[in-house]
Structures are given as structure tokens and as C-alpha cells.
Amino acid sequence: MGDLYDDIGVGYSSARRTDPRWMTAIDAALGDAPTVVDVGAGTGSYEPADRQVIAVEPAVEMIRQRPSGAAPVVRALAEALPVRAAAAAMAVLTVHHWKDWRKGLAEMRRVAPRRVVLAYDTELHADYWFVREYVPEIAELERGRPSADDIAHELGADTVIPLLVPWDFTDGVFPAYWRRPAAYLAPQVRFTCSALAQAPAGAVSRGLARLREDLSSGRWRHRHQDLLELDEWDAGFRLIVSG
């Protein structure tokens, strides 16, 4: 994962900003754990401020963007956590990037009695309107990743909580712009989203050109009028709690 985010992570902290609604859910899932290891921590978007946190992140570019005052960070992989013990371990939208995700989850089980993982249903992402209508090549990428159900099973999850995506979501995850399609035309969105950054560049360019035409002609709005009437939408994100 380090190599990927050293390449696509430039400007990540400006595009992937903490959404307080998800932060509240993650904080509640951590329970009363006083110590937390944040695995695949990135820029620290969802690290709780009122607990002792140790961040683990392999990408230098992501570490560089962690804000002043953020939790201390160790450059390491999820599959070999440099931590003996913590009350809780968290991993936010990172497991699908690990080279050996089962080994990484085993490491989370080793170091903490409580595990909180934010993942997503890969089938729902593969069937997202942007993928289905504009860049279908992304579907193969998504279906090759561990899905939320796979991760929940591996962890022996006690609880799986759907996290809906509000229309004005501030964290630029891939489906964040389900009701704001013009956002996908911005280079910053394209280059800080792994699904777009890892898809064939030619396919993404062709898809964005079609999207631009459909926005200009009104075809996108006509096809997706139902989405424009929603305040939040289930894109498949699941908060998995174990232990």
C-alpha cells in the first residue's frame, strides 16, 4: 500500500477530509478504549482526539501530510504491526489495499481485544452508477478486493453497522459524489481516489468525457432524478466491530 499512496497521495489531505458524522460513529464503536492503534492511518482523518493513539502507516507521502499535533506515527505495514498491545485497533478504508489482508486482520486481533474496521461491499461499489455507466473497468478491480462481509467473517464480527453517505459528504471517498457528479471531473478527485487512480487511464479519460457530455446534455440528470431527491444513500460502507 505504501507505494500506491506515495504515488496518488499528493493532495490527499485536502480531498479526503474528516466527515464529523462518520467520526461520531467510529468514536462510538471504539467504546471506552483509552489506547488505540490506527492501522493504515493515512493522514489521520478519523483518529480520535481524546485517546492515546499510535498510528501505523507505510506511505511517506501520507505521513508527510499528517497535521501538526497528530498522533505519533510509525512507518510499518499492517501485516507486521510494531505494537505489543492496545485496547483497540482501528482500520479505516485501508484493508482492501493490504497485500495480505487476512494476515493484517490477524495482527489486529493479536494487539487489541477490540477491533473496528470501516470497509465496504465491493459488489455495491462495482455496480455504482459511475462504474456501470462510465468506467466499467473499475468493477473488476473492486471485485478483486476483500468485501465487508469477508472482513466481518474473518474478524468474527459482533456488529456490522451501515454507514450511509450524505449528499454533502466531506470525505472524498469514491462514491462520495453520488449526487454531485460534476465533482468527478476535477483532477484532484481523480488522482486521490484509488479506484480511479488504479483503473486504466484511457478508460477513465473516456468515461469522464462521456460524463461531461451527459451532464451538459442533461442525460445524467434524467437518468438519476431519483438520486437527486435523496439526502443520503447506501454506497455499501460498513463499520465492523469485533470484540
Tab-separated table of C-alpha atoms in Angstrom:
chain	number	residue	atom	x	y	z
A	1	MET	CA	0.000	0.000	0.000
A	2	GLY	CA	2.897	2.344	0.668
A	3	ASP	CA	3.953	2.541	-2.990
A	4	LEU	CA	0.386	3.242	-4.169
A	5	TYR	CA	-0.217	6.125	-1.794
A	6	ASP	CA	3.247	7.558	-2.280
A	7	ASP	CA	2.095	7.929	-5.914
A	8	ILE	CA	-1.533	9.040	-5.515
A	9	GLY	CA	-1.394	10.610	-2.064
A	10	VAL	CA	-0.282	14.095	-3.119
A	11	GLY	CA	-3.015	16.494	-2.012
A	12	TYR	CA	-4.839	13.672	-0.234
A	13	SER	CA	-5.448	15.647	2.958
A	14	SER	CA	-7.358	18.353	1.072
A	15	ALA	CA	-9.600	15.926	-0.831
A	16	ARG	CA	-10.149	13.374	1.942
A	17	ARG	CA	-11.364	15.435	4.884
A	18	THR	CA	-12.919	14.019	8.033
A	19	ASP	CA	-16.696	13.918	7.945
A	20	PRO	CA	-17.974	14.508	11.501
A	21	ARG	CA	-20.919	12.135	11.021
A	22	TRP	CA	-18.647	9.188	10.317
A	23	MET	CA	-16.249	10.354	13.012
A	24	THR	CA	-19.054	10.139	15.588
A	25	ALA	CA	-19.874	6.560	14.533
A	26	ILE	CA	-16.239	5.440	14.622
A	27	ASP	CA	-15.656	7.061	18.002
A	28	ALA	CA	-18.712	5.311	19.439
A	29	ALA	CA	-17.569	1.960	18.030
A	30	LEU	CA	-14.247	2.299	19.851
A	31	GLY	CA	-16.168	2.242	23.119
A	32	ASP	CA	-14.187	3.291	26.175
A	33	ALA	CA	-10.812	2.125	24.844
A	34	PRO	CA	-8.161	4.509	26.200
A	35	THR	CA	-5.457	3.359	23.772
A	36	VAL	CA	-5.899	2.844	20.034
A	37	VAL	CA	-3.611	1.718	17.217
A	38	ASP	CA	-4.711	3.158	13.874
A	39	VAL	CA	-3.673	0.703	11.168
A	40	GLY	CA	-3.151	2.136	7.687
A	41	ALA	CA	-3.659	5.501	9.289
A	42	GLY	CA	-3.008	7.708	6.287
A	43	THR	CA	-3.299	11.363	7.219
A	44	GLY	CA	-5.183	10.518	10.418
A	45	SER	CA	-8.625	11.596	9.246
A	46	TYR	CA	-10.614	9.559	11.753
A	47	GLU	CA	-8.258	9.308	14.717
A	48	PRO	CA	-9.988	10.219	17.992
A	49	ALA	CA	-8.507	13.263	19.706
A	50	ASP	CA	-9.338	12.234	23.278
A	51	ARG	CA	-7.456	8.911	23.393
A	52	GLN	CA	-3.859	7.788	23.225
A	53	VAL	CA	-3.345	6.854	19.569
A	54	ILE	CA	-0.400	5.259	17.806
A	55	ALA	CA	-0.654	5.460	14.020
A	56	VAL	CA	0.833	2.876	11.657
A	57	GLU	CA	1.247	3.932	8.028
A	58	PRO	CA	3.622	2.714	5.275
A	59	ALA	CA	3.433	5.640	2.815
A	60	VAL	CA	5.870	8.510	3.326
A	61	GLU	CA	3.626	10.865	1.341
A	62	MET	CA	0.714	10.204	3.687
A	63	ILE	CA	2.856	10.605	6.793
A	64	ARG	CA	4.115	13.916	5.468
A	65	GLN	CA	0.563	15.262	5.311
A	66	ARG	CA	-0.387	14.398	8.869
A	67	PRO	CA	-1.271	17.657	10.633
A	68	SER	CA	0.730	19.222	13.401
A	69	GLY	CA	-0.357	17.723	16.693
A	70	ALA	CA	-1.487	14.438	15.156
A	71	ALA	CA	-0.800	11.178	16.935
A	72	PRO	CA	2.738	9.766	16.670
A	73	VAL	CA	3.182	7.599	13.592
A	74	VAL	CA	5.351	4.578	12.852
A	75	ARG	CA	6.148	3.639	9.261
A	76	ALA	CA	5.176	-0.025	9.016
A	77	LEU	CA	2.788	-2.478	7.382
A	78	ALA	CA	-0.469	-3.849	8.757
A	79	GLU	CA	0.886	-7.360	8.311
A	80	ALA	CA	3.669	-6.689	10.846
A	81	LEU	CA	2.379	-4.229	13.421
A	82	PRO	CA	5.177	-2.785	15.590
A	83	VAL	CA	2.834	-2.726	18.594
A	84	ARG	CA	2.579	-5.104	21.546
A	85	ALA	CA	-0.842	-4.191	22.831
A	86	ALA	CA	-3.613	-1.592	22.758
A	87	ALA	CA	-7.181	-1.521	23.996
A	88	ALA	CA	-8.493	-1.154	20.449
A	89	ALA	CA	-7.257	-1.326	16.868
A	90	MET	CA	-8.941	0.585	14.064
A	91	ALA	CA	-8.589	0.482	10.277
A	92	VAL	CA	-10.488	2.934	8.082
A	93	LEU	CA	-10.895	2.144	4.362
A	94	THR	CA	-7.496	0.505	4.151
A	95	VAL	CA	-7.894	-3.293	4.397
A	96	HIS	CA	-8.603	-3.632	0.669
A	97	HIS	CA	-5.130	-2.223	-0.041
A	98	TRP	CA	-3.192	-4.650	2.151
A	99	LYS	CA	-1.079	-7.260	0.348
A	100	ASP	CA	-2.197	-9.972	2.792
A	101	TRP	CA	-5.407	-8.688	4.345
A	102	ARG	CA	-6.013	-11.800	6.429
A	103	LYS	CA	-2.576	-11.504	7.993
A	104	GLY	CA	-3.217	-7.823	8.701
A	105	LEU	CA	-6.507	-8.651	10.439
A	106	ALA	CA	-4.729	-11.369	12.431
A	107	GLU	CA	-2.275	-8.716	13.574
A	108	MET	CA	-5.170	-6.516	14.690
A	109	ARG	CA	-6.555	-9.443	16.685
A	110	ARG	CA	-3.123	-10.016	18.210
A	111	VAL	CA	-2.625	-6.498	19.500
A	112	ALA	CA	-6.136	-5.490	20.593
A	113	PRO	CA	-9.208	-7.105	22.140
A	114	ARG	CA	-11.488	-4.671	20.271
A	115	ARG	CA	-11.268	-4.152	16.531
A	116	VAL	CA	-13.092	-1.510	14.498
A	117	VAL	CA	-12.818	-1.687	10.713
A	118	LEU	CA	-14.514	0.521	8.133
A	119	ALA	CA	-14.831	-1.378	4.857
A	120	TYR	CA	-17.352	-1.618	2.023
A	121	ASP	CA	-19.451	-4.008	-0.011
A	122	THR	CA	-17.413	-4.452	-3.180
A	123	GLU	CA	-20.430	-5.604	-5.217
A	124	LEU	CA	-22.273	-2.369	-4.460
A	125	HIS	CA	-19.218	-0.361	-5.498
A	126	ALA	CA	-18.877	-2.436	-8.673
A	127	ASP	CA	-22.498	-1.592	-9.513
A	128	TYR	CA	-22.207	2.117	-8.662
A	129	TRP	CA	-23.625	4.287	-11.449
A	130	PHE	CA	-20.226	5.796	-12.223
A	131	VAL	CA	-18.744	2.333	-12.738
A	132	ARG	CA	-21.728	0.842	-14.543
A	133	GLU	CA	-22.207	3.724	-16.972
A	134	TYR	CA	-18.789	5.308	-17.400
A	135	VAL	CA	-15.794	3.214	-16.290
A	136	PRO	CA	-16.904	-0.448	-16.095
A	137	GLU	CA	-13.247	-1.484	-15.858
A	138	ILE	CA	-13.359	-0.462	-12.198
A	139	ALA	CA	-15.756	-3.337	-11.467
A	140	GLU	CA	-13.050	-5.958	-11.942
A	141	LEU	CA	-10.753	-4.067	-9.575
A	142	GLU	CA	-13.449	-3.832	-6.925
A	143	ARG	CA	-14.451	-7.491	-7.158
A	144	GLY	CA	-10.839	-8.484	-6.578
A	145	ARG	CA	-10.795	-6.761	-3.198
A	146	PRO	CA	-11.995	-8.176	0.151
A	147	SER	CA	-15.587	-7.140	0.783
A	148	ALA	CA	-17.073	-6.028	4.082
A	149	ASP	CA	-18.681	-9.443	4.569
A	150	ASP	CA	-15.325	-11.178	4.079
A	151	ILE	CA	-13.684	-8.925	6.653
A	152	ALA	CA	-16.543	-9.310	9.131
A	153	HIS	CA	-16.333	-13.093	8.844
A	154	GLU	CA	-12.558	-13.111	9.294
A	155	LEU	CA	-12.820	-10.959	12.418
A	156	GLY	CA	-15.811	-12.827	13.851
A	157	ALA	CA	-17.662	-9.525	13.998
A	158	ASP	CA	-20.170	-8.819	16.736
A	159	THR	CA	-21.752	-5.880	14.940
A	160	VAL	CA	-21.867	-4.556	11.371
A	161	ILE	CA	-23.238	-1.026	11.076
A	162	PRO	CA	-24.193	0.532	7.705
A	163	LEU	CA	-22.720	3.999	7.286
A	164	LEU	CA	-24.744	5.964	4.764
A	165	VAL	CA	-23.168	8.679	2.622
A	166	PRO	CA	-24.855	12.091	2.998
A	167	TRP	CA	-25.196	14.127	-0.177
A	168	ASP	CA	-22.828	16.782	1.222
A	169	PHE	CA	-20.219	14.321	2.487
A	170	THR	CA	-16.835	15.972	3.111
A	171	ASP	CA	-14.609	12.916	2.722
A	172	GLY	CA	-13.897	12.326	-0.969
A	173	VAL	CA	-14.266	8.544	-0.980
A	174	PHE	CA	-15.045	7.101	-4.416
A	175	PRO	CA	-18.889	7.230	-4.170
A	176	ALA	CA	-18.932	10.474	-2.160
A	177	TYR	CA	-20.216	12.387	-5.180
A	178	TRP	CA	-23.194	10.150	-5.902
A	179	ARG	CA	-25.425	13.259	-6.082
A	180	ARG	CA	-22.725	15.693	-7.261
A	181	PRO	CA	-21.420	14.055	-10.458
A	182	ALA	CA	-19.586	17.115	-11.780
A	183	ALA	CA	-17.071	16.666	-8.967
A	184	TYR	CA	-15.603	13.647	-10.777
A	185	LEU	CA	-14.337	15.967	-13.488
A	186	ALA	CA	-11.935	17.639	-11.040
A	187	PRO	CA	-8.351	16.302	-11.319
A	188	GLN	CA	-7.946	16.335	-7.542
A	189	VAL	CA	-10.814	13.852	-7.175
A	190	ARG	CA	-9.458	11.589	-9.901
A	191	PHE	CA	-5.930	11.433	-8.520
A	192	THR	CA	-6.732	10.981	-4.820
A	193	CYS	CA	-9.250	8.158	-5.270
A	194	SER	CA	-7.677	4.709	-5.564
A	195	ALA	CA	-10.483	3.264	-7.714
A	196	LEU	CA	-9.902	5.955	-10.339
A	197	ALA	CA	-6.134	6.116	-9.920
A	198	GLN	CA	-5.729	2.350	-10.380
A	199	ALA	CA	-8.122	1.970	-13.315
A	200	PRO	CA	-6.671	2.150	-16.856
A	201	ALA	CA	-6.002	5.803	-17.605
A	202	GLY	CA	-7.561	5.595	-21.057
A	203	ALA	CA	-10.759	4.078	-19.697
A	204	VAL	CA	-11.054	6.786	-17.059
A	205	SER	CA	-10.473	9.546	-19.621
A	206	ARG	CA	-13.128	8.116	-21.952
A	207	GLY	CA	-15.575	7.708	-19.089
A	208	LEU	CA	-15.074	11.252	-17.869
A	209	ALA	CA	-15.584	12.580	-21.391
A	210	ARG	CA	-18.924	10.731	-21.580
A	211	LEU	CA	-19.895	12.018	-18.158
A	212	ARG	CA	-19.087	15.582	-19.202
A	213	GLU	CA	-21.310	15.178	-22.277
A	214	ASP	CA	-24.152	13.665	-20.235
A	215	LEU	CA	-24.003	16.474	-17.707
A	216	SER	CA	-24.045	19.075	-20.460
A	217	SER	CA	-26.976	17.450	-22.283
A	218	GLY	CA	-28.977	16.723	-19.142
A	219	ARG	CA	-28.915	12.946	-19.741
A	220	TRP	CA	-27.293	12.217	-16.388
A	221	ARG	CA	-29.941	14.202	-14.536
A	222	HIS	CA	-32.730	12.487	-16.450
A	223	ARG	CA	-31.371	9.009	-15.670
A	224	HIS	CA	-30.715	9.725	-11.987
A	225	GLN	CA	-33.540	12.000	-10.938
A	226	ASP	CA	-34.274	9.597	-8.072
A	227	LEU	CA	-30.848	10.239	-6.524
A	228	LEU	CA	-31.380	13.984	-6.588
A	229	GLU	CA	-34.326	13.535	-4.246
A	230	LEU	CA	-32.274	11.759	-1.557
A	231	ASP	CA	-30.354	13.303	1.341
A	232	GLU	CA	-28.241	10.197	1.972
A	233	TRP	CA	-27.511	6.967	0.141
A	234	ASP	CA	-26.220	3.496	0.946
A	235	ALA	CA	-22.999	3.052	-1.032
A	236	GLY	CA	-22.129	-0.125	0.869
A	237	PHE	CA	-19.894	1.247	3.617
A	238	ARG	CA	-19.947	-0.917	6.741
A	239	LEU	CA	-18.468	-0.316	10.195
A	240	ILE	CA	-17.363	-3.711	11.522
A	241	VAL	CA	-16.920	-4.120	15.267
A	242	SER	CA	-15.305	-7.174	16.829
A	243	GLY	CA	-14.532	-7.936	20.458
